Amino acid sequence: MPANLENLAVATGLKRSVFIPIPKKGNAKECSNYHTIALISHVSKVMLKILRARLQQYVNHELPDVQAGFRKGRGTRDQIANIRWIMEKAREFQKNMYFCFIDYAKAFDCVDHNKLWKILKEVGIPDHLTCLLINLYAGQEATVETGHRTTDWFQIGKGVRQGCILSPCLFNLYAEYIMRNAGLEEAQAGIKIARRNINNLRYAFDTTLMAESKEELKSLLMKVKVESEKVGLTLNIQKMKIMASGPITSWEIDGETVQT
């Protein structure tokens, strides 16, 4: 990609999105009972495909094998099979197993842009690609379509772009930054099988932490919680679950009980 593109001013029309709310189950008068799809410019998609091809090579180099989210040839079935294999081996070697299934509150919507640019620099994304992304994100606008009407355009200053093919790559790097700073790769806590210590499996922001004792598991969880909050992500305690092969009492985090 030519170096002069780093100074490219992305046209406003390429930054605009139309949000269409789709009702979930429950009270249709509650905003929380809707999810949205985002429509973006077809012209912008051409630029985004080129940018993704350049960005992907760096993303693949940075992500570990435990991350299967939005990666070619990988999927949720792989992680389900991995967890099943870990459980079978743990039983074979008579090891205790403790799992924590982490959930974030509106993870994609809470990504801090300034922290994202800092992370891209730290992981070695070239400056001209980062500048293009900064220009793409600066001055984003959106409108909400309701029936045959749309709202006034409003600014978006947080989160990765909905409907954008770059968002999975960017979020994977954001999540990887959290896990590295939490020290999961170097941690002694985990389930030790076949000369390996495994303490997490991931699909984008859906993360499973695992250990051989509840104390080790809680230690891993608190490290992830602290590092997540540093970059603006909050654990959704109410939707998290603990699964254990041995006895376990209920956990409380910030006054909220984690389901077991």
PDB file of C-alpha atoms in Angstrom:
ATOM      1  CA  MET A   1       0.000   0.000   0.000  1.00  0.00           C
ATOM      2  CA  PRO A   2       1.586   3.337  -0.990  1.00  0.00           C
ATOM      3  CA  ALA A   3       2.979   5.303   1.927  1.00  0.00           C
ATOM      4  CA  ASN A   4       1.121   8.477   0.911  1.00  0.00           C
ATOM      5  CA  LEU A   5      -2.158   6.771   1.831  1.00  0.00           C
ATOM      6  CA  GLU A   6      -1.306   7.265   5.496  1.00  0.00           C
ATOM      7  CA  ASN A   7      -2.459  10.876   5.069  1.00  0.00           C
ATOM      8  CA  LEU A   8      -5.685   9.864   3.330  1.00  0.00           C
ATOM      9  CA  ALA A   9      -8.751  11.741   4.533  1.00  0.00           C
ATOM     10  CA  VAL A  10     -11.565   9.195   4.473  1.00  0.00           C
ATOM     11  CA  ALA A  11     -14.740  10.706   3.005  1.00  0.00           C
ATOM     12  CA  THR A  12     -17.590  11.210   5.472  1.00  0.00           C
ATOM     13  CA  GLY A  13     -19.897   8.961   3.444  1.00  0.00           C
ATOM     14  CA  LEU A  14     -17.507   6.046   3.965  1.00  0.00           C
ATOM     15  CA  LYS A  15     -17.683   6.488   7.740  1.00  0.00           C
ATOM     16  CA  ARG A  16     -21.456   6.501   8.029  1.00  0.00           C
ATOM     17  CA  SER A  17     -23.586   3.589   9.249  1.00  0.00           C
ATOM     18  CA  VAL A  18     -27.318   2.933   9.325  1.00  0.00           C
ATOM     19  CA  PHE A  19     -28.407   0.956  12.392  1.00  0.00           C
ATOM     20  CA  ILE A  20     -31.503  -1.225  12.121  1.00  0.00           C
ATOM     21  CA  PRO A  21     -32.849  -2.471  15.488  1.00  0.00           C
ATOM     22  CA  ILE A  22     -33.996  -6.099  15.609  1.00  0.00           C
ATOM     23  CA  PRO A  23     -36.255  -7.060  18.555  1.00  0.00           C
ATOM     24  CA  LYS A  24     -35.324  -9.914  20.869  1.00  0.00           C
ATOM     25  CA  LYS A  25     -37.735 -11.718  23.167  1.00  0.00           C
ATOM     26  CA  GLY A  26     -39.334  -9.682  25.905  1.00  0.00           C
ATOM     27  CA  ASN A  27     -40.727  -6.191  26.264  1.00  0.00           C
ATOM     28  CA  ALA A  28     -40.397  -4.316  22.961  1.00  0.00           C
ATOM     29  CA  LYS A  29     -40.457  -1.016  24.863  1.00  0.00           C
ATOM     30  CA  GLU A  30     -37.110  -1.816  26.504  1.00  0.00           C
ATOM     31  CA  CYS A  31     -34.067  -0.685  24.503  1.00  0.00           C
ATOM     32  CA  SER A  32     -32.030  -3.539  25.993  1.00  0.00           C
ATOM     33  CA  ASN A  33     -34.345  -6.039  24.261  1.00  0.00           C
ATOM     34  CA  TYR A  34     -33.006  -5.110  20.834  1.00  0.00           C
ATOM     35  CA  HIS A  35     -29.847  -5.913  18.942  1.00  0.00           C
ATOM     36  CA  THR A  36     -28.805  -4.026  15.832  1.00  0.00           C
ATOM     37  CA  ILE A  37     -27.415  -4.704  12.399  1.00  0.00           C
ATOM     38  CA  ALA A  38     -25.338  -2.007  10.725  1.00  0.00           C
ATOM     39  CA  LEU A  39     -25.409  -1.114   7.031  1.00  0.00           C
ATOM     40  CA  ILE A  40     -22.295   0.562   5.625  1.00  0.00           C
ATOM     41  CA  SER A  41     -21.271   1.932   2.226  1.00  0.00           C
ATOM     42  CA  HIS A  42     -20.534  -0.615  -0.531  1.00  0.00           C
ATOM     43  CA  VAL A  43     -17.675   1.608  -1.706  1.00  0.00           C
ATOM     44  CA  SER A  44     -16.114   1.519   1.761  1.00  0.00           C
ATOM     45  CA  LYS A  45     -16.211  -2.290   1.705  1.00  0.00           C
ATOM     46  CA  VAL A  46     -13.748  -2.324  -1.213  1.00  0.00           C
ATOM     47  CA  MET A  47     -11.255  -0.252   0.780  1.00  0.00           C
ATOM     48  CA  LEU A  48     -11.871  -2.354   3.891  1.00  0.00           C
ATOM     49  CA  LYS A  49     -11.138  -5.621   2.061  1.00  0.00           C
ATOM     50  CA  ILE A  50      -7.780  -4.255   0.885  1.00  0.00           C
ATOM     51  CA  LEU A  51      -6.973  -2.993   4.366  1.00  0.00           C
ATOM     52  CA  ARG A  52      -7.973  -6.300   5.973  1.00  0.00           C
ATOM     53  CA  ALA A  53      -5.669  -8.250   3.633  1.00  0.00           C
ATOM     54  CA  ARG A  54      -2.749  -6.057   4.752  1.00  0.00           C
ATOM     55  CA  LEU A  55      -3.705  -6.178   8.418  1.00  0.00           C
ATOM     56  CA  GLN A  56      -4.424  -9.921   8.607  1.00  0.00           C
ATOM     57  CA  GLN A  57      -0.811 -11.020   8.208  1.00  0.00           C
ATOM     58  CA  TYR A  58       0.183  -9.080  11.321  1.00  0.00           C
ATOM     59  CA  VAL A  59      -2.849 -10.257  13.292  1.00  0.00           C
ATOM     60  CA  ASN A  60      -2.164 -13.938  12.539  1.00  0.00           C
ATOM     61  CA  HIS A  61       1.421 -13.524  13.710  1.00  0.00           C
ATOM     62  CA  GLU A  62       0.337 -12.053  17.049  1.00  0.00           C
ATOM     63  CA  LEU A  63      -2.499 -14.403  17.987  1.00  0.00           C
ATOM     64  CA  PRO A  64      -1.766 -17.657  19.885  1.00  0.00           C
ATOM     65  CA  ASP A  65      -3.213 -21.078  19.079  1.00  0.00           C
ATOM     66  CA  VAL A  66      -5.700 -20.781  21.955  1.00  0.00           C
ATOM     67  CA  GLN A  67      -7.530 -17.996  20.056  1.00  0.00           C
ATOM     68  CA  ALA A  68      -9.897 -19.434  17.421  1.00  0.00           C
ATOM     69  CA  GLY A  69     -12.191 -16.451  16.901  1.00  0.00           C
ATOM     70  CA  PHE A  70     -12.579 -15.104  13.341  1.00  0.00           C
ATOM     71  CA  ARG A  71      -9.614 -17.108  12.052  1.00  0.00           C
ATOM     72  CA  LYS A  72      -9.543 -19.027   8.802  1.00  0.00           C
ATOM     73  CA  GLY A  73     -10.006 -22.763   9.296  1.00  0.00           C
ATOM     74  CA  ARG A  74     -10.859 -22.348  12.995  1.00  0.00           C
ATOM     75  CA  GLY A  75     -14.195 -22.233  14.768  1.00  0.00           C
ATOM     76  CA  THR A  76     -16.228 -22.920  17.874  1.00  0.00           C
ATOM     77  CA  ARG A  77     -16.254 -26.649  17.111  1.00  0.00           C
ATOM     78  CA  ASP A  78     -12.473 -26.720  17.512  1.00  0.00           C
ATOM     79  CA  GLN A  79     -12.661 -25.173  20.971  1.00  0.00           C
ATOM     80  CA  ILE A  80     -15.507 -27.472  22.045  1.00  0.00           C
ATOM     81  CA  ALA A  81     -13.403 -30.450  20.928  1.00  0.00           C
ATOM     82  CA  ASN A  82     -10.379 -29.050  22.791  1.00  0.00           C
ATOM     83  CA  ILE A  83     -12.327 -28.668  26.036  1.00  0.00           C
ATOM     84  CA  ARG A  84     -13.683 -32.196  25.689  1.00  0.00           C
ATOM     85  CA  TRP A  85     -10.149 -33.543  25.122  1.00  0.00           C
ATOM     86  CA  ILE A  86      -8.873 -31.655  28.179  1.00  0.00           C
ATOM     87  CA  MET A  87     -11.693 -33.070  30.312  1.00  0.00           C
ATOM     88  CA  GLU A  88     -11.058 -36.629  29.114  1.00  0.00           C
ATOM     89  CA  LYS A  89      -7.318 -36.373  29.790  1.00  0.00           C
ATOM     90  CA  ALA A  90      -7.878 -34.772  33.196  1.00  0.00           C
ATOM     91  CA  ARG A  91     -10.148 -37.667  34.182  1.00  0.00           C
ATOM     92  CA  GLU A  92      -7.598 -40.167  32.840  1.00  0.00           C
ATOM     93  CA  PHE A  93      -4.866 -38.660  35.044  1.00  0.00           C
ATOM     94  CA  GLN A  94      -7.289 -38.087  37.946  1.00  0.00           C
ATOM     95  CA  LYS A  95      -6.913 -34.328  37.980  1.00  0.00           C
ATOM     96  CA  ASN A  96      -9.459 -31.878  39.317  1.00  0.00           C
ATOM     97  CA  MET A  97     -10.911 -29.461  36.766  1.00  0.00           C
ATOM     98  CA  TYR A  98     -12.253 -25.974  37.361  1.00  0.00           C
ATOM     99  CA  PHE A  99     -13.556 -23.898  34.449  1.00  0.00           C
ATOM    100  CA  CYS A 100     -14.769 -20.304  34.326  1.00  0.00           C
ATOM    101  CA  PHE A 101     -16.694 -19.154  31.253  1.00  0.00           C
ATOM    102  CA  ILE A 102     -16.140 -15.407  30.979  1.00  0.00           C
ATOM    103  CA  ASP A 103     -18.642 -12.973  29.529  1.00  0.00           C
ATOM    104  CA  TYR A 104     -18.074  -9.268  28.889  1.00  0.00           C
ATOM    105  CA  ALA A 105     -20.694  -6.522  29.041  1.00  0.00           C
ATOM    106  CA  LYS A 106     -21.045  -5.109  25.488  1.00  0.00           C
ATOM    107  CA  ALA A 107     -17.414  -5.891  24.658  1.00  0.00           C
ATOM    108  CA  PHE A 108     -17.390  -4.687  21.034  1.00  0.00           C
ATOM    109  CA  ASP A 109     -19.112  -1.421  22.011  1.00  0.00           C
ATOM    110  CA  CYS A 110     -16.675  -0.560  24.812  1.00  0.00           C
ATOM    111  CA  VAL A 111     -13.353  -0.606  22.950  1.00  0.00           C
ATOM    112  CA  ASP A 112     -11.476   2.626  23.693  1.00  0.00           C
ATOM    113  CA  HIS A 113     -10.131   4.043  20.419  1.00  0.00           C
ATOM    114  CA  ASN A 114      -7.040   5.716  21.886  1.00  0.00           C
ATOM    115  CA  LYS A 115      -6.089   2.530  23.719  1.00  0.00           C
ATOM    116  CA  LEU A 116      -6.683   0.550  20.508  1.00  0.00           C
ATOM    117  CA  TRP A 117      -4.225   2.725  18.541  1.00  0.00           C
ATOM    118  CA  LYS A 118      -1.658   2.304  21.313  1.00  0.00           C
ATOM    119  CA  ILE A 119      -2.107  -1.481  21.223  1.00  0.00           C
ATOM    120  CA  LEU A 120      -1.694  -1.581  17.426  1.00  0.00           C
ATOM    121  CA  LYS A 121       1.596   0.293  17.779  1.00  0.00           C
ATOM    122  CA  GLU A 122       2.828  -2.030  20.539  1.00  0.00           C
ATOM    123  CA  VAL A 123       2.132  -5.188  18.517  1.00  0.00           C
ATOM    124  CA  GLY A 124       3.961  -3.798  15.485  1.00  0.00           C
ATOM    125  CA  ILE A 125       1.186  -2.772  13.083  1.00  0.00           C
ATOM    126  CA  PRO A 126       2.826  -0.376  10.538  1.00  0.00           C
ATOM    127  CA  ASP A 127       2.130   3.310  11.108  1.00  0.00           C
ATOM    128  CA  HIS A 128       0.530   3.854   7.686  1.00  0.00           C
ATOM    129  CA  LEU A 129      -2.092   1.162   8.400  1.00  0.00           C
ATOM    130  CA  THR A 130      -2.802   2.586  11.849  1.00  0.00           C
ATOM    131  CA  CYS A 131      -3.159   6.094  10.365  1.00  0.00           C
ATOM    132  CA  LEU A 132      -5.722   4.792   7.890  1.00  0.00           C
ATOM    133  CA  LEU A 133      -7.683   3.219  10.730  1.00  0.00           C
ATOM    134  CA  ILE A 134      -7.522   6.412  12.790  1.00  0.00           C
ATOM    135  CA  ASN A 135      -8.853   8.390   9.815  1.00  0.00           C
ATOM    136  CA  LEU A 136     -11.604   5.820   9.291  1.00  0.00           C
ATOM    137  CA  TYR A 137     -12.715   6.015  12.922  1.00  0.00           C
ATOM    138  CA  ALA A 138     -12.441   9.800  13.329  1.00  0.00           C
ATOM    139  CA  GLY A 139     -15.798  11.522  12.950  1.00  0.00           C
ATOM    140  CA  GLN A 140     -17.903   8.382  12.535  1.00  0.00           C
ATOM    141  CA  GLU A 141     -21.611   9.029  12.181  1.00  0.00           C
ATOM    142  CA  ALA A 142     -24.677   6.822  12.426  1.00  0.00           C
ATOM    143  CA  THR A 143     -28.443   6.993  12.188  1.00  0.00           C
ATOM    144  CA  VAL A 144     -31.097   4.589  13.449  1.00  0.00           C
ATOM    145  CA  GLU A 145     -33.780   3.459  11.018  1.00  0.00           C
ATOM    146  CA  THR A 146     -37.163   2.884  12.635  1.00  0.00           C
ATOM    147  CA  GLY A 147     -39.953   1.903  10.261  1.00  0.00           C
ATOM    148  CA  HIS A 148     -39.841   4.358   7.379  1.00  0.00           C
ATOM    149  CA  ARG A 149     -38.022   7.064   9.311  1.00  0.00           C
ATOM    150  CA  THR A 150     -34.450   7.686  10.440  1.00  0.00           C
ATOM    151  CA  THR A 151     -33.053   9.637  13.369  1.00  0.00           C
ATOM    152  CA  ASP A 152     -30.673  12.575  13.064  1.00  0.00           C
ATOM    153  CA  TRP A 153     -27.049  11.635  12.457  1.00  0.00           C
ATOM    154  CA  PHE A 154     -25.015  11.263  15.654  1.00  0.00           C
ATOM    155  CA  GLN A 155     -21.315  10.812  16.429  1.00  0.00           C
ATOM    156  CA  ILE A 156     -19.760   7.519  17.579  1.00  0.00           C
ATOM    157  CA  GLY A 157     -16.696   7.828  19.783  1.00  0.00           C
ATOM    158  CA  LYS A 158     -16.306   4.342  21.237  1.00  0.00           C
ATOM    159  CA  GLY A 159     -16.321   0.691  20.184  1.00  0.00           C
ATOM    160  CA  VAL A 160     -15.239  -1.132  17.043  1.00  0.00           C
ATOM    161  CA  ARG A 161     -17.421  -0.424  14.012  1.00  0.00           C
ATOM    162  CA  GLN A 162     -20.505  -2.589  13.602  1.00  0.00           C
ATOM    163  CA  GLY A 163     -20.784  -4.207  10.181  1.00  0.00           C
ATOM    164  CA  CYS A 164     -17.097  -3.601   9.408  1.00  0.00           C
ATOM    165  CA  ILE A 165     -14.957  -6.575   8.347  1.00  0.00           C
ATOM    166  CA  LEU A 166     -11.949  -5.095  10.178  1.00  0.00           C
ATOM    167  CA  SER A 167     -13.653  -5.177  13.578  1.00  0.00           C
ATOM    168  CA  PRO A 168     -12.977  -8.880  14.359  1.00  0.00           C
ATOM    169  CA  CYS A 169      -9.240  -8.399  13.655  1.00  0.00           C
ATOM    170  CA  LEU A 170      -9.062  -5.266  15.781  1.00  0.00           C
ATOM    171  CA  PHE A 171     -10.974  -6.812  18.655  1.00  0.00           C
ATOM    172  CA  ASN A 172      -8.812  -9.949  18.622  1.00  0.00           C
ATOM    173  CA  LEU A 173      -5.722  -7.751  19.080  1.00  0.00           C
ATOM    174  CA  TYR A 174      -7.468  -5.830  21.873  1.00  0.00           C
ATOM    175  CA  ALA A 175      -8.369  -9.078  23.659  1.00  0.00           C
ATOM    176  CA  GLU A 176      -4.867 -10.488  23.147  1.00  0.00           C
ATOM    177  CA  TYR A 177      -3.385  -7.395  24.804  1.00  0.00           C
ATOM    178  CA  ILE A 178      -5.543  -8.060  27.883  1.00  0.00           C
ATOM    179  CA  MET A 179      -4.521 -11.718  28.153  1.00  0.00           C
ATOM    180  CA  ARG A 180      -0.818 -10.952  27.693  1.00  0.00           C
ATOM    181  CA  ASN A 181      -0.885  -8.316  30.408  1.00  0.00           C
ATOM    182  CA  ALA A 182      -2.756 -10.757  32.655  1.00  0.00           C
ATOM    183  CA  GLY A 183       0.271 -13.050  32.253  1.00  0.00           C
ATOM    184  CA  LEU A 184      -1.715 -16.148  31.292  1.00  0.00           C
ATOM    185  CA  GLU A 185       1.042 -17.612  29.134  1.00  0.00           C
ATOM    186  CA  GLU A 186       3.607 -17.423  31.948  1.00  0.00           C
ATOM    187  CA  ALA A 187       1.207 -18.377  34.760  1.00  0.00           C
ATOM    188  CA  GLN A 188       1.777 -21.642  36.618  1.00  0.00           C
ATOM    189  CA  ALA A 189      -1.969 -22.009  37.176  1.00  0.00           C
ATOM    190  CA  GLY A 190      -3.747 -24.251  34.678  1.00  0.00           C
ATOM    191  CA  ILE A 191      -4.391 -27.886  33.795  1.00  0.00           C
ATOM    192  CA  LYS A 192      -1.151 -29.723  33.082  1.00  0.00           C
ATOM    193  CA  ILE A 193      -1.575 -32.327  30.354  1.00  0.00           C
ATOM    194  CA  ALA A 194       0.898 -33.842  27.872  1.00  0.00           C
ATOM    195  CA  ARG A 195       3.743 -31.642  29.132  1.00  0.00           C
ATOM    196  CA  ARG A 196       1.671 -28.530  28.520  1.00  0.00           C
ATOM    197  CA  ASN A 197       0.008 -26.116  30.895  1.00  0.00           C
ATOM    198  CA  ILE A 198      -3.357 -25.015  29.486  1.00  0.00           C
ATOM    199  CA  ASN A 199      -5.215 -22.254  31.310  1.00  0.00           C
ATOM    200  CA  ASN A 200      -7.379 -20.628  28.648  1.00  0.00           C
ATOM    201  CA  LEU A 201      -9.206 -21.195  25.363  1.00  0.00           C
ATOM    202  CA  ARG A 202     -10.769 -18.312  23.427  1.00  0.00           C
ATOM    203  CA  TYR A 203     -13.186 -17.478  20.657  1.00  0.00           C
ATOM    204  CA  ALA A 204     -12.858 -13.696  20.217  1.00  0.00           C
ATOM    205  CA  PHE A 205     -14.019 -12.241  23.569  1.00  0.00           C
ATOM    206  CA  ASP A 206     -15.585 -15.530  24.763  1.00  0.00           C
ATOM    207  CA  THR A 207     -12.897 -16.898  27.067  1.00  0.00           C
ATOM    208  CA  THR A 208     -12.726 -20.086  29.130  1.00  0.00           C
ATOM    209  CA  LEU A 209     -10.244 -20.054  32.007  1.00  0.00           C
ATOM    210  CA  MET A 210      -9.228 -23.375  33.559  1.00  0.00           C
ATOM    211  CA  ALA A 211      -7.143 -24.668  36.447  1.00  0.00           C
ATOM    212  CA  GLU A 212      -6.712 -27.657  38.761  1.00  0.00           C
ATOM    213  CA  SER A 213      -7.910 -25.813  41.872  1.00  0.00           C
ATOM    214  CA  LYS A 214     -10.492 -23.150  42.645  1.00  0.00           C
ATOM    215  CA  GLU A 215      -7.773 -20.929  44.144  1.00  0.00           C
ATOM    216  CA  GLU A 216      -5.756 -21.024  40.916  1.00  0.00           C
ATOM    217  CA  LEU A 217      -8.858 -20.381  38.836  1.00  0.00           C
ATOM    218  CA  LYS A 218      -9.863 -17.384  40.929  1.00  0.00           C
ATOM    219  CA  SER A 219      -6.330 -16.010  40.647  1.00  0.00           C
ATOM    220  CA  LEU A 220      -6.495 -16.215  36.837  1.00  0.00           C
ATOM    221  CA  LEU A 221      -9.957 -14.649  36.791  1.00  0.00           C
ATOM    222  CA  MET A 222      -8.964 -11.676  38.942  1.00  0.00           C
ATOM    223  CA  LYS A 223      -5.910 -10.982  36.764  1.00  0.00           C
ATOM    224  CA  VAL A 224      -8.086 -10.947  33.643  1.00  0.00           C
ATOM    225  CA  LYS A 225     -10.665  -8.757  35.393  1.00  0.00           C
ATOM    226  CA  VAL A 226      -8.071  -6.156  36.408  1.00  0.00           C
ATOM    227  CA  GLU A 227      -6.429  -5.979  32.971  1.00  0.00           C
ATOM    228  CA  SER A 228      -9.812  -5.846  31.220  1.00  0.00           C
ATOM    229  CA  GLU A 229     -10.904  -2.876  33.303  1.00  0.00           C
ATOM    230  CA  LYS A 230      -7.675  -1.039  32.468  1.00  0.00           C
ATOM    231  CA  VAL A 231      -8.751  -0.922  28.806  1.00  0.00           C
ATOM    232  CA  GLY A 232     -12.415  -0.228  29.472  1.00  0.00           C
ATOM    233  CA  LEU A 233     -13.984  -3.715  29.393  1.00  0.00           C
ATOM    234  CA  THR A 234     -16.176  -4.969  32.244  1.00  0.00           C
ATOM    235  CA  LEU A 235     -16.979  -8.576  33.117  1.00  0.00           C
ATOM    236  CA  ASN A 236     -20.685  -9.416  33.004  1.00  0.00           C
ATOM    237  CA  ILE A 237     -20.765 -11.383  36.263  1.00  0.00           C
ATOM    238  CA  GLN A 238     -24.438 -12.345  35.925  1.00  0.00           C
ATOM    239  CA  LYS A 239     -23.785 -14.249  32.685  1.00  0.00           C
ATOM    240  CA  MET A 240     -20.564 -15.945  33.778  1.00  0.00           C
ATOM    241  CA  LYS A 241     -20.511 -19.569  34.932  1.00  0.00           C
ATOM    242  CA  ILE A 242     -18.207 -21.839  36.917  1.00  0.00           C
ATOM    243  CA  MET A 243     -17.992 -25.572  36.163  1.00  0.00           C
ATOM    244  CA  ALA A 244     -16.039 -27.908  38.426  1.00  0.00           C
ATOM    245  CA  SER A 245     -15.337 -31.608  38.862  1.00  0.00           C
ATOM    246  CA  GLY A 246     -14.710 -31.140  42.572  1.00  0.00           C
ATOM    247  CA  PRO A 247     -16.546 -29.384  45.404  1.00  0.00           C
ATOM    248  CA  ILE A 248     -16.966 -25.641  45.016  1.00  0.00           C
ATOM    249  CA  THR A 249     -18.827 -22.965  46.920  1.00  0.00           C
ATOM    250  CA  SER A 250     -20.397 -19.936  45.291  1.00  0.00           C
ATOM    251  CA  TRP A 251     -18.087 -17.090  44.385  1.00  0.00           C
ATOM    252  CA  GLU A 252     -18.712 -13.408  44.782  1.00  0.00           C
ATOM    253  CA  ILE A 253     -16.998 -10.747  42.674  1.00  0.00           C
ATOM    254  CA  ASP A 254     -17.725  -7.110  43.495  1.00  0.00           C
ATOM    255  CA  GLY A 255     -20.743  -8.243  45.498  1.00  0.00           C
ATOM    256  CA  GLU A 256     -22.229 -10.308  42.655  1.00  0.00           C
ATOM    257  CA  THR A 257     -22.486 -14.106  42.742  1.00  0.00           C
ATOM    258  CA  VAL A 258     -21.000 -16.159  39.894  1.00  0.00           C
ATOM    259  CA  GLN A 259     -23.228 -19.081  38.902  1.00  0.00           C
ATOM    260  CA  THR A 260     -21.823 -22.576  39.553  1.00  0.00           C
TER     261      THR A 260
END
